[in-house]
Coordinates of C-alpha atoms in Angstrom, one line a residue:
M20 CA 33.8 2.4 32.6
G21 CA 32.9 0.5 35.8
R22 CA 31.3 0.8 39.1
L23 CA 32.7 3.7 41.3
G24 CA 34.6 2.1 44.3
N25 CA 35.5 5.5 45.7
F26 CA 36.0 9.0 44.6
E27 CA 37.3 12.3 46.0
N28 CA 35.0 15.0 47.2
I29 CA 36.3 17.8 44.9
K30 CA 34.7 20.4 47.2
N31 CA 36.0 19.2 50.6
R32 CA 39.0 17.1 49.5
Q33 CA 37.6 14.1 51.6
T34 CA 37.4 10.5 50.5
I35 CA 33.9 9.2 50.3
H36 CA 33.3 5.4 50.1
T37 CA 30.3 3.9 48.5
S38 CA 28.1 2.0 50.9
N39 CA 25.1 -0.3 50.7
S40 CA 23.3 2.2 52.7
Y41 CA 20.8 4.1 50.6
S42 CA 20.9 7.3 52.6
V43 CA 24.7 7.7 52.4
L44 CA 24.8 6.9 48.7
D45 CA 21.9 9.1 47.8
V46 CA 23.1 12.3 49.7
E47 CA 26.8 12.0 48.9
I48 CA 26.5 11.3 45.2
D49 CA 23.7 13.7 44.5
T50 CA 25.6 16.5 46.3
D51 CA 29.1 15.8 45.0
F52 CA 28.3 15.0 41.3
H53 CA 25.8 17.9 40.9
E54 CA 27.8 20.4 42.7
A55 CA 31.1 19.5 41.1
C56 CA 29.8 19.7 37.5
S57 CA 27.6 22.7 38.0
S58 CA 30.3 24.8 39.9
G59 CA 32.9 24.1 37.1
L60 CA 35.3 22.5 39.6
C61 CA 35.5 19.5 37.1
D62 CA 34.8 19.0 33.5
A63 CA 31.8 16.7 33.1
T64 CA 32.7 15.7 29.6
E65 CA 35.9 14.3 30.9
M66 CA 34.6 12.6 34.0
E67 CA 34.0 8.8 34.0
I68 CA 30.4 7.9 34.6
P69 CA 30.1 5.6 37.6
L70 CA 28.0 2.5 37.3
F71 CA 26.4 0.7 40.3
K72 CA 24.9 -2.6 41.3
Y73 CA 21.3 -3.2 41.9
S74 CA 21.9 -3.5 45.7
E75 CA 23.5 0.0 45.7
I76 CA 20.8 2.0 44.0
P77 CA 18.0 3.9 45.5
D78 CA 14.4 2.5 45.7
F79 CA 13.0 4.7 42.9
L80 CA 15.5 3.0 40.4
Q81 CA 14.8 -0.5 41.5
G82 CA 12.4 -2.7 39.5
N83 CA 14.2 -5.7 38.1
P84 CA 16.5 -7.4 40.5
Y85 CA 17.8 -9.8 37.8
V86 CA 19.5 -7.0 36.1
V87 CA 22.3 -6.8 38.8
S88 CA 24.8 -4.1 37.4
G89 CA 25.2 -1.2 35.0
Y90 CA 23.1 1.4 36.8
R91 CA 23.6 5.1 36.7
V92 CA 22.8 7.0 39.8
S93 CA 22.2 10.7 40.4
L94 CA 23.8 12.0 37.2
P95 CA 23.4 15.7 36.3
F96 CA 21.5 16.2 33.0
N97 CA 24.7 16.8 31.0
L98 CA 26.2 13.5 32.1
C99 CA 22.8 11.8 31.5
L100 CA 23.1 12.8 27.9
K101 CA 26.8 11.7 27.9
S102 CA 25.9 8.4 29.3
I103 CA 24.0 7.3 26.2
F104 CA 27.4 7.0 24.4
K105 CA 28.7 4.7 27.2
W106 CA 27.7 1.2 27.9
N107 CA 25.2 0.8 30.7
N108 CA 22.0 -1.1 31.3
E109 CA 19.9 1.7 29.6
T110 CA 22.0 2.2 26.5
V111 CA 20.0 -0.2 24.3
N112 CA 16.7 1.0 25.7
V113 CA 17.6 4.6 24.7
W114 CA 19.0 3.9 21.3
S115 CA 16.3 1.5 20.3
H116 CA 13.7 4.2 20.5
L117 CA 15.9 7.0 19.3
G118 CA 16.4 4.8 16.3
G119 CA 12.8 4.2 16.1
F120 CA 12.2 7.9 16.1
F121 CA 14.4 8.3 13.0
I122 CA 12.8 5.3 11.2
F123 CA 9.4 6.9 11.6
L124 CA 10.7 10.3 10.5
Y125 CA 12.1 8.8 7.4
L126 CA 8.6 7.1 6.8
L127 CA 6.9 10.3 7.4
L128 CA 8.9 12.0 4.7
H129 CA 8.7 9.1 2.2
D130 CA 4.9 8.6 2.5
N131 CA 4.1 12.2 2.0
I132 CA 6.6 12.7 -0.9
I133 CA 6.5 9.5 -2.6
Y134 CA 3.9 7.0 -1.5
I135 CA 0.6 8.8 -1.0
P136 CA 1.1 10.9 -4.4
R137 CA 1.0 7.5 -6.1
F138 CA -2.6 7.3 -5.3
S139 CA -3.2 10.9 -6.0
G140 CA -4.0 11.0 -2.3
S141 CA -6.0 13.7 -0.8
Y142 CA -5.2 16.1 1.9
T143 CA -7.0 13.8 4.4
D144 CA -4.7 11.0 3.4
H145 CA -1.6 13.0 4.1
V146 CA -3.0 14.2 7.5
M147 CA -4.0 10.7 8.7
V148 CA -0.8 9.0 7.6
S149 CA 1.2 11.7 9.1
L150 CA -0.7 11.8 12.4
G151 CA 0.0 8.1 12.9
L152 CA 3.7 8.4 12.3
I153 CA 4.0 11.5 14.4
C154 CA 2.3 9.7 17.3
Y155 CA 4.9 6.9 16.8
Q156 CA 7.8 9.4 16.9
F157 CA 6.3 11.1 20.1
C158 CA 6.3 7.7 21.7
M159 CA 9.8 6.9 20.8
L160 CA 11.1 10.2 22.1
C161 CA 9.2 10.0 25.4
S162 CA 10.5 6.6 26.1
A163 CA 14.1 7.5 25.1
G164 CA 13.8 10.6 27.3
F165 CA 12.6 8.5 30.4
H166 CA 15.4 5.9 30.0
M167 CA 18.0 8.8 29.5
F168 CA 17.1 11.0 32.4
A169 CA 15.4 8.9 35.0
C170 CA 18.6 8.4 36.8
H171 CA 19.0 12.1 37.5
S172 CA 16.8 12.1 40.7
E173 CA 13.7 10.7 42.1
K174 CA 11.7 13.8 41.1
A175 CA 13.0 13.7 37.5
S176 CA 12.2 9.9 37.4
K177 CA 8.6 10.5 38.2
R178 CA 8.2 13.3 35.8
W179 CA 9.9 11.4 32.9
L180 CA 7.9 8.3 33.8
A181 CA 4.7 10.4 33.3
V182 CA 6.0 11.6 29.9
D183 CA 6.8 8.0 29.0
L184 CA 3.5 6.7 29.9
A185 CA 1.8 9.5 28.0
G186 CA 4.0 8.6 25.0
I187 CA 2.7 5.0 25.2
S188 CA -0.9 6.4 25.1
I189 CA -0.1 8.6 22.1
G190 CA 1.7 5.6 20.4
V191 CA -1.6 3.5 20.9
I192 CA -3.6 6.3 19.3
G193 CA -1.2 6.3 16.4
C194 CA -2.1 2.6 15.8
Y195 CA -5.9 3.4 15.9
L196 CA -6.1 6.7 13.8
P197 CA -5.2 5.6 10.3
A198 CA -6.5 1.9 10.7
V199 CA -10.0 2.9 12.0
H200 CA -10.2 5.9 9.5
Y201 CA -9.6 3.6 6.4
A202 CA -11.3 0.4 7.6
F203 CA -14.6 2.4 8.1
Y204 CA -13.8 4.8 5.2
C205 CA -17.3 4.7 3.7
L206 CA -19.1 4.2 7.1
S207 CA -18.4 7.7 8.6
I208 CA -20.7 7.3 11.6
W209 CA -18.9 4.2 12.9
R210 CA -15.5 5.7 12.0
D211 CA -16.4 8.7 14.2
I212 CA -17.7 6.6 17.0
Y213 CA -14.6 4.4 17.2
L214 CA -12.2 7.3 16.9
I215 CA -14.1 9.5 19.5
T216 CA -14.2 6.5 21.8
I217 CA -10.4 5.6 21.6
T218 CA -9.7 9.3 22.2
I219 CA -11.9 9.4 25.3
L220 CA -10.2 6.2 26.6
T221 CA -6.7 7.7 26.0
V222 CA -7.6 11.0 27.8
T223 CA -9.0 9.0 30.6
T224 CA -5.8 7.0 30.9
M225 CA -3.8 10.3 31.1
V226 CA -6.2 11.7 33.7
I227 CA -5.7 8.6 35.9
Q228 CA -2.0 9.3 35.8
L229 CA -2.7 12.4 38.0
H230 CA -3.3 10.1 41.0
P231 CA -0.3 10.4 43.4
R232 CA 0.3 6.7 43.7
Y233 CA -0.1 5.9 40.0
F234 CA 3.7 5.8 39.4
S235 CA 4.6 3.7 42.4
H236 CA 5.8 0.1 42.1
R237 CA 2.6 -1.2 43.7
W238 CA 0.6 0.3 40.7
S239 CA 2.7 -1.3 38.1
K240 CA 0.1 -4.2 37.5
W241 CA -2.8 -1.7 37.4
R242 CA -0.8 0.3 34.6
I243 CA -0.2 -2.7 32.7
A244 CA -4.0 -3.6 32.9
I245 CA -5.0 -0.1 31.8
Y246 CA -2.7 -0.2 28.8
M247 CA -3.9 -3.7 27.9
G248 CA -7.4 -2.5 28.0
L249 CA -6.5 0.5 25.8
A250 CA -4.8 -1.8 23.2
G251 CA -7.4 -4.6 23.5
Y252 CA -10.3 -2.3 22.8
G253 CA -9.2 -2.6 19.1
I254 CA -10.7 -6.1 19.0
I255 CA -14.2 -4.5 19.0
P256 CA -13.9 -2.5 15.7
T257 CA -12.0 -5.4 14.3
I258 CA -14.8 -7.9 14.9
H259 CA -17.4 -5.2 13.6
W260 CA -15.3 -4.7 10.3
I261 CA -15.1 -8.5 9.8
W262 CA -18.9 -8.9 10.3
L263 CA -19.4 -5.9 7.7
N264 CA -17.3 -7.4 5.0
G265 CA -17.9 -11.1 5.6
A266 CA -15.3 -13.4 7.2
S267 CA -14.7 -15.2 3.9
S268 CA -14.1 -12.1 1.8
E269 CA -10.6 -11.7 0.4
I270 CA -10.1 -8.3 2.0
V271 CA -10.7 -9.8 5.4
Q272 CA -8.5 -12.8 4.7
L273 CA -5.8 -10.3 3.6
F274 CA -6.0 -8.1 6.8
V275 CA -7.0 -10.4 9.7
P276 CA -3.6 -12.1 9.8
K277 CA -2.0 -8.7 10.0
V278 CA -4.3 -7.7 12.9
T279 CA -3.5 -11.0 14.6
T280 CA 0.1 -10.5 14.1
I281 CA 0.2 -7.2 15.8
Y282 CA -1.6 -8.5 18.8
I283 CA 0.8 -11.5 19.0
L284 CA 3.7 -9.2 18.9
G285 CA 2.1 -7.2 21.7
M286 CA 1.5 -10.3 23.8
I287 CA 5.1 -11.5 23.3
A288 CA 6.4 -8.2 24.4
L289 CA 4.0 -8.2 27.5
V290 CA 5.1 -11.7 28.4
L291 CA 8.7 -11.0 28.2
Y292 CA 8.3 -7.7 30.2
L293 CA 6.2 -9.4 33.0
S294 CA 8.2 -12.6 33.3
K295 CA 11.5 -10.7 33.0
F296 CA 12.8 -13.3 30.6
P297 CA 15.7 -14.1 30.0
E298 CA 17.4 -12.4 32.9
R299 CA 15.2 -14.2 35.5
F300 CA 17.1 -17.4 34.7
Y301 CA 20.4 -15.9 34.1
P302 CA 20.9 -12.9 36.6
G303 CA 23.6 -10.6 35.5
V304 CA 24.2 -12.2 32.0
F305 CA 21.9 -9.7 30.2
D306 CA 22.6 -6.6 32.2
F307 CA 23.8 -4.6 29.2
I308 CA 22.2 -6.2 26.3
G309 CA 19.3 -8.8 25.8
S310 CA 17.2 -8.0 28.8
S311 CA 13.4 -8.2 28.9
H312 CA 12.9 -4.5 28.8
Q313 CA 15.3 -4.1 25.8
L314 CA 13.5 -6.8 23.9
W315 CA 10.2 -5.2 24.7
H316 CA 11.6 -1.9 23.1
I317 CA 12.6 -3.7 19.9
I318 CA 9.5 -5.5 19.6
V319 CA 7.4 -2.3 19.9
V320 CA 9.5 -0.6 17.1
C321 CA 9.0 -3.6 14.9
A322 CA 5.3 -3.8 15.7
F323 CA 4.8 -0.1 14.8
V324 CA 6.7 -0.5 11.6
F325 CA 4.8 -3.6 10.7
W326 CA 1.4 -1.9 11.5
H327 CA 2.5 1.1 9.4
Y328 CA 3.0 -1.1 6.2
A329 CA -0.2 -2.9 6.9
G330 CA -1.8 0.6 7.1
Q331 CA -0.5 1.3 3.6
E332 CA -2.5 -1.5 2.2
I333 CA -5.6 -0.4 4.1
L334 CA -4.9 3.1 2.4
S335 CA -4.8 1.6 -0.9
A336 CA -7.9 -0.5 -0.4
S337 CA -9.7 2.6 1.1
H338 CA -9.4 4.3 -2.4
I339 CA -11.0 1.4 -3.9
F340 CA -13.9 1.7 -1.5
D341 CA -14.3 5.3 -2.3
W342 CA -14.7 4.5 -6.0
V343 CA -16.9 1.4 -5.9
W344 CA -19.9 1.7 -3.5
S345 CA -22.6 4.2 -3.9
D346 CA -26.4 4.1 -4.7
I347 CA -27.6 6.0 -7.6
P348 CA -30.9 6.1 -9.6
V349 CA -31.3 3.8 -12.6
P350 CA -30.2 5.8 -15.6
V351 CA -32.7 7.0 -18.2
P352 CA -31.8 6.4 -21.8
G353 CA -31.8 9.5 -24.0
P354 CA -33.0 9.7 -27.6
G355 CA -31.4 6.8 -29.5
E356 CA -30.1 5.1 -26.5
A357 CA -30.7 1.8 -24.8
L358 CA -30.8 0.9 -21.1
V359 CA -28.7 -2.1 -20.6
K360 CA -28.7 -4.4 -17.5
V361 CA -25.1 -5.5 -16.9
I362 CA -24.5 -9.2 -16.7
R363 CA -20.7 -9.2 -16.4
A364 CA -17.9 -6.6 -16.4
G365 CA -14.3 -7.0 -16.9
I366 CA -11.6 -5.2 -15.0
C367 CA -8.9 -3.7 -17.1
N368 CA -5.6 -2.2 -16.2
T369 CA -6.8 1.1 -17.4
D370 CA -9.6 0.9 -14.7
L371 CA -6.9 0.3 -12.1
E372 CA -5.0 3.4 -13.2
I373 CA -8.3 5.5 -13.3
I374 CA -9.0 4.5 -9.7
K375 CA -5.5 5.8 -8.7
G376 CA -6.2 9.1 -10.3
Y377 CA -5.3 8.6 -14.0
A378 CA -7.2 11.1 -16.4
G379 CA -8.9 12.8 -13.4
F380 CA -12.2 10.8 -14.1
Q381 CA -15.0 11.2 -11.6
G382 CA -17.7 8.6 -11.9
I383 CA -18.5 4.9 -12.5
V384 CA -15.4 3.1 -13.8
G385 CA -15.3 0.2 -16.2
H386 CA -15.7 -0.2 -20.0
E387 CA -15.6 -3.9 -20.6
F388 CA -19.0 -5.5 -20.4
I389 CA -21.8 -7.9 -21.5
G390 CA -25.3 -6.9 -20.9
K391 CA -29.1 -7.3 -21.8
V392 CA -31.2 -4.6 -23.3
E393 CA -34.1 -3.7 -21.0
K394 CA -35.4 -0.4 -22.5
V395 CA -35.0 1.7 -25.7
N396 CA -35.8 5.3 -26.5
P397 CA -37.6 5.7 -28.7
E398 CA -40.0 2.7 -27.8
S399 CA -40.6 2.1 -31.5
E400 CA -37.2 0.5 -31.6
E401 CA -37.9 -1.9 -28.7
G402 CA -39.0 -4.9 -30.8
A403 CA -35.6 -5.2 -32.4
W404 CA -33.5 -4.7 -29.2
I405 CA -35.3 -5.9 -26.0
G406 CA -33.8 -8.9 -24.4
R407 CA -30.7 -9.0 -26.7
R408 CA -27.3 -9.8 -25.2
V409 CA -25.0 -7.0 -26.3
A410 CA -21.5 -5.6 -26.0
G411 CA -20.8 -1.9 -26.6
E412 CA -18.2 0.2 -28.2
I413 CA -16.9 2.6 -25.5
N414 CA -16.6 5.8 -27.6
V415 CA -19.7 7.8 -27.9
F416 CA -19.3 10.3 -30.7
C417 CA -21.3 13.5 -31.0
N418 CA -22.8 13.2 -34.6
V419 CA -22.5 17.0 -34.9
C420 CA -18.8 17.9 -35.6
D421 CA -17.2 17.9 -39.0
I422 CA -15.5 14.5 -38.4
C423 CA -18.9 12.9 -37.3
K424 CA -20.6 14.4 -40.5
G425 CA -18.2 12.5 -42.7
D426 CA -18.4 9.1 -44.0
D427 CA -15.4 7.7 -42.2
Y428 CA -16.9 5.6 -39.4
V429 CA -13.6 4.5 -37.9
R430 CA -12.5 8.1 -37.7
K431 CA -15.5 9.4 -35.8
R432 CA -15.6 6.2 -33.7
N433 CA -12.0 6.9 -32.4
H434 CA -11.4 10.5 -32.9
C435 CA -14.5 12.6 -32.6
P436 CA -13.1 15.7 -30.5
D437 CA -16.4 15.9 -28.4
R438 CA -16.7 12.2 -27.8
T439 CA -17.3 10.7 -24.4
V440 CA -15.7 7.5 -23.3
M441 CA -17.5 5.1 -21.2
G442 CA -15.9 4.9 -17.7
I443 CA -13.0 7.0 -18.8
V444 CA -14.2 10.5 -20.0
N445 CA -17.5 12.1 -19.0
K446 CA -19.7 9.0 -19.1
N447 CA -20.4 6.4 -16.3
G448 CA -19.1 2.9 -17.0
T449 CA -19.7 -0.7 -16.4
Y450 CA -19.2 -1.2 -12.6
A451 CA -22.8 -0.8 -12.1
E452 CA -26.1 -2.8 -12.5
Y453 CA -27.2 -0.6 -15.3
L454 CA -25.8 1.6 -18.0
T455 CA -27.0 3.5 -21.1
L456 CA -25.4 3.6 -24.5
P457 CA -26.5 4.7 -28.0
L458 CA -28.0 2.0 -30.1
Q459 CA -25.2 2.6 -32.7
N460 CA -22.6 1.5 -30.2
L461 CA -24.3 -1.9 -29.4
F462 CA -23.4 -5.2 -31.0
Q463 CA -25.4 -8.4 -30.5
I464 CA -23.6 -11.4 -29.1
P465 CA -24.2 -14.8 -30.8
E466 CA -25.8 -17.6 -28.8
N467 CA -22.6 -19.8 -28.9
V468 CA -20.5 -17.1 -27.1
T469 CA -20.7 -17.3 -23.5
D470 CA -21.1 -14.4 -21.1
L471 CA -17.5 -14.9 -19.9
Q472 CA -16.1 -14.8 -23.5
A473 CA -18.4 -11.9 -24.6
C474 CA -16.9 -9.8 -21.8
F475 CA -13.6 -10.0 -23.9
V476 CA -15.0 -8.2 -27.0
E477 CA -13.7 -4.7 -26.2
P478 CA -10.0 -5.8 -25.5
L479 CA -10.0 -8.3 -28.4
A480 CA -11.4 -5.5 -30.6
A481 CA -8.4 -3.4 -29.4
A482 CA -6.0 -6.2 -30.6
C483 CA -8.0 -6.4 -34.0
R484 CA -7.4 -2.7 -34.6
I485 CA -3.8 -3.4 -35.6
V486 CA -5.1 -5.4 -38.5
E487 CA -7.8 -2.9 -39.2
Q488 CA -5.0 -0.2 -39.6
G489 CA -3.3 -2.4 -42.2
L490 CA -0.1 -2.5 -40.1
V491 CA 0.8 -6.2 -40.6
S492 CA 0.9 -8.6 -43.7
T493 CA 1.0 -12.3 -44.0
G494 CA 4.5 -13.8 -43.5
E495 CA 5.9 -10.7 -41.7
K496 CA 7.9 -11.2 -38.5
V497 CA 5.9 -9.6 -35.6
A498 CA 6.9 -9.2 -32.1
I499 CA 4.7 -8.4 -29.1
V500 CA 6.6 -6.8 -26.1
G501 CA 4.6 -7.4 -22.9
D502 CA 2.8 -10.6 -21.8
G503 CA -0.3 -9.0 -20.0
K504 CA -3.8 -9.7 -21.1
L505 CA -3.8 -7.3 -24.1
G506 CA -0.4 -8.6 -25.3
L507 CA -1.6 -12.2 -25.2
L508 CA -4.7 -11.3 -27.1
I509 CA -2.6 -9.4 -29.7
A510 CA -0.3 -12.3 -30.2
E511 CA -3.2 -14.5 -31.0
V512 CA -4.7 -12.2 -33.5
M513 CA -1.4 -11.7 -35.1
A514 CA -1.0 -15.5 -35.4
Q515 CA -4.5 -15.6 -37.1
E516 CA -2.9 -13.3 -39.8
D517 CA -0.3 -15.9 -40.5
C518 CA 2.4 -13.8 -39.2
H519 CA 5.6 -15.2 -37.6
V520 CA 4.8 -14.1 -34.1
T521 CA 7.2 -13.8 -31.1
I522 CA 6.1 -12.6 -27.6
F523 CA 8.6 -11.1 -25.2
G524 CA 7.6 -11.3 -21.5
R525 CA 8.7 -11.8 -18.0
H526 CA 6.5 -14.7 -17.0
W527 CA 6.6 -18.1 -18.6
E528 CA 3.2 -19.2 -17.1
K529 CA 1.6 -16.3 -19.0
M530 CA 3.3 -16.8 -22.4
N531 CA 2.7 -20.5 -22.3
L532 CA -1.1 -19.7 -22.6
C533 CA -0.3 -18.7 -26.3
P534 CA -0.5 -21.4 -29.0
E535 CA 2.6 -23.4 -29.7
K536 CA 3.2 -21.8 -33.0
I537 CA 4.0 -18.5 -31.2
T538 CA 7.6 -18.2 -30.1
K539 CA 8.0 -17.3 -26.5
V540 CA 11.1 -15.3 -25.3
L541 CA 11.8 -14.6 -21.5
S542 CA 12.8 -10.9 -21.5
D543 CA 15.6 -10.3 -19.1
G544 CA 17.1 -7.3 -20.6
S545 CA 20.4 -8.8 -21.3
E546 CA 22.8 -7.8 -24.0
E547 CA 22.8 -11.3 -25.3
L548 CA 19.1 -11.2 -25.9
I549 CA 19.3 -7.8 -27.6
N550 CA 22.1 -9.0 -29.9
K551 CA 20.2 -12.0 -30.9
Y552 CA 17.0 -10.2 -32.0
R553 CA 18.6 -6.7 -33.0
D554 CA 16.9 -5.4 -36.2
Y555 CA 15.0 -8.6 -36.6
F556 CA 11.3 -7.8 -36.7
D557 CA 9.2 -6.1 -39.3
V558 CA 6.5 -4.9 -36.8
V559 CA 6.8 -4.7 -33.0
V560 CA 3.7 -4.0 -30.8
E561 CA 4.7 -2.4 -27.5
V562 CA 2.3 -3.1 -24.8
T563 CA 4.1 -2.5 -21.5
G564 CA 4.2 1.3 -21.6
N565 CA 7.4 1.4 -19.6
M566 CA 11.0 2.5 -20.5
G567 CA 12.4 -1.0 -20.4
G568 CA 9.9 -2.2 -23.0
L569 CA 10.3 0.8 -25.2
M570 CA 14.1 0.4 -25.3
L571 CA 13.8 -3.2 -26.2
T572 CA 11.4 -2.3 -28.9
A573 CA 13.9 0.3 -30.4
E574 CA 16.5 -2.4 -30.6
I575 CA 14.6 -5.3 -32.1
T576 CA 12.7 -3.3 -34.8
R577 CA 14.3 -3.4 -38.2
P578 CA 15.3 -0.3 -40.2
L579 CA 12.1 1.1 -41.9
G580 CA 10.0 -1.1 -39.6
T581 CA 6.9 -0.3 -37.6
V582 CA 6.4 0.1 -34.0
V583 CA 2.8 0.0 -32.7
L584 CA 2.0 1.6 -29.3
K585 CA -0.9 0.1 -27.5
T586 CA -0.8 1.5 -24.0
T587 CA -2.7 4.6 -23.0
C588 CA -1.5 4.5 -19.3
A589 CA 2.1 4.5 -20.1
S590 CA 4.4 4.9 -16.9
G591 CA 6.3 8.1 -16.5
G592 CA 10.0 8.2 -17.4
T593 CA 12.7 10.8 -17.0
E594 CA 14.4 10.1 -20.3
F595 CA 13.4 8.5 -23.6
N596 CA 16.1 8.1 -26.3
T597 CA 14.5 8.7 -29.6
S598 CA 17.8 8.3 -31.6
P599 CA 17.1 4.6 -32.7
F600 CA 13.7 5.5 -34.1
V601 CA 15.3 8.5 -36.1
V602 CA 18.3 6.5 -37.3
K603 CA 16.4 3.5 -38.4
E604 CA 13.5 5.6 -39.7
I605 CA 11.0 3.6 -37.8
K606 CA 7.3 4.4 -38.2
L607 CA 5.9 5.0 -34.7
I608 CA 2.1 4.4 -34.8
G609 CA -0.6 4.7 -32.0
S610 CA -3.4 2.2 -31.9
R611 CA -6.5 2.2 -29.7
C612 CA -10.1 0.9 -30.0
G613 CA -10.9 -1.5 -32.7
P614 CA -13.7 -3.3 -34.6
F615 CA -16.1 -5.1 -32.4
A616 CA -17.6 -7.0 -35.4
N617 CA -14.2 -8.8 -36.0
A618 CA -13.7 -9.6 -32.4
I619 CA -17.2 -11.1 -32.0
Q620 CA -16.5 -13.2 -35.2
F621 CA -13.3 -14.6 -33.7
L622 CA -15.2 -15.7 -30.6
K623 CA -18.1 -17.0 -32.7
D624 CA -15.8 -19.2 -34.7
G625 CA -13.8 -20.3 -31.7
K626 CA -10.5 -19.1 -33.2
I627 CA -9.3 -17.5 -30.2
N628 CA -9.6 -19.0 -26.7
V629 CA -10.1 -16.4 -24.0
D630 CA -11.3 -18.7 -21.3
K631 CA -7.8 -19.4 -20.3
L632 CA -7.1 -15.8 -19.5
I633 CA -9.6 -15.8 -16.7
T634 CA -8.0 -15.7 -13.2
K635 CA -11.2 -15.4 -11.2
V636 CA -14.8 -14.3 -11.4
Y637 CA -16.2 -12.5 -8.4
P638 CA -19.9 -11.6 -7.5
F639 CA -20.5 -7.9 -7.8
K640 CA -21.0 -7.6 -4.1
E641 CA -17.3 -8.4 -3.8
A642 CA -16.1 -5.9 -6.2
I643 CA -13.7 -4.3 -3.8
N644 CA -11.9 -7.6 -3.4
A645 CA -12.0 -8.1 -7.1
I646 CA -10.3 -4.8 -7.8
E647 CA -7.8 -5.5 -5.1
H648 CA -7.1 -8.9 -6.7
A649 CA -6.9 -7.4 -10.2
G650 CA -4.1 -5.1 -9.1
K651 CA -1.8 -7.9 -7.7
K652 CA 1.2 -8.9 -9.7
G653 CA 0.7 -11.9 -12.0
T654 CA -3.1 -11.6 -12.2
L655 CA -4.7 -11.9 -15.7
K656 CA -8.3 -11.2 -16.2
I657 CA -10.7 -10.5 -13.2
Q658 CA -14.5 -10.3 -14.1
L659 CA -17.4 -9.2 -12.0
K660 CA -20.6 -11.2 -12.2
M661 CA -23.8 -9.2 -11.4
D662 CA -26.3 -10.8 -9.0

């Protein structure tokens, strides 16, 4: 592969010499190559593709005098295709964007098959994400096509340049569509205004391309200015979005650096393109690889990929927007109910799963709270309740079914078949200023228990349920598998029962929050760890809900021991080996909601310190940021404080 010095005219059997004269080179090469290959007088697949210097190419191919060699000239289309497998100064330009096309094709399939279903995404989610990725793919193909076929002829070059520029416009739209849609997810008027505006600007840009001089070298700076304006328009909705959310809010702090990064990448690419760096300082050195246009291509692909992953975070945040903010009338308490003004609400992992679609719940999320009674129905009961600080059991039983007619309170509390469950099943929850609950569900909070502590009554009661079920005895060896919020609470409750407690987890910083008398074990899944604790514990409480935790639980529980399952939102798994449970005759027991009175007593007596489990308290107006924070790895308890 090299520059053609001379070649035979297959048609006339005359020797044609290349010349610095444009007219000779253009006529002779265009005629000989095209006619020879199309007439079948030569096999184009076996013909060496000639490469030329900058001084030898026609004007329509000129643009960067610092790339001095490696040019293809007047190739028929079949040789244009073949040339992408040969080194020339367009090889990297073509393959960087062909590669980009396949990257975005993979992401299109991955997001629609795997990522979006994780959020139980809607049809709109699939459409918006797909549109963005399809726009990127279109941009990549248009660019690759231009760099592949522009050398065919001046006419082909102009046509493919029009396609390339149209692809850039579509690529810019691909950046805007998902970002604007999800950033203004709850403000449909502004979302539509911005999307319509960017569509009009893009169509206008394409119409301008109809001008006969638009593709000339003299208009290159105007083309750059137009596309800079198209991309720079995004600053307007960005500033508007920051103003709406508050510059100090966590969601803004999370995404502004990403927006800044995408513009920095664009500016770097633009500076390289305009300055023709680095070839300007080393002409001929970067002809085949490393020139400014090739770097521009690579940065564009990286920027699109980066922005796509930033968009995934916007997508997840948008689902939180959809669940949190709405205005509804203050609820009216029914007979035997109280209207409670919420003081604080805790964010539980179950809430996060419900937001993602678990249990198919539609309504106000949340079930951990501390509030103050403002109204009671009937009014005759107001004297005993008005002004009290209360926490509330989340299960509202029907008082009608056979279970509820019986004397077993625990059974109807947890297992009434017609019960509603606050924030989980058919009853609005605690992420609101007001809620209603039956008086029988309410428990007064002692004066020495703070609002922060009282918000832990519900999860602490769930930990106390294990004792209420009679599953542990003094002196027994008890293991807790999982070092999340609930696991830490269970460990402390078990320690209060004078059990020998061991907690298995993956985070030393979490386990070290437990009292010193509780043994901490870093769970790495190693054979050495399993061998050390195999068949050791009388009772094992599994709190992770994942396969790894269940497998460890099966190994460390002694024969005829007890396994307690505390996770209602267990992760899915393809296989679960029940053999160890059968062979060792292990009792497998579920455990849910527990006694509020016991939990409140623990807090009143100061026997369990829940303050250390708080990661952060957010004002209610920043609920979106709070929920996003709660979902981050390593976070313990997040609470919402009502204004």
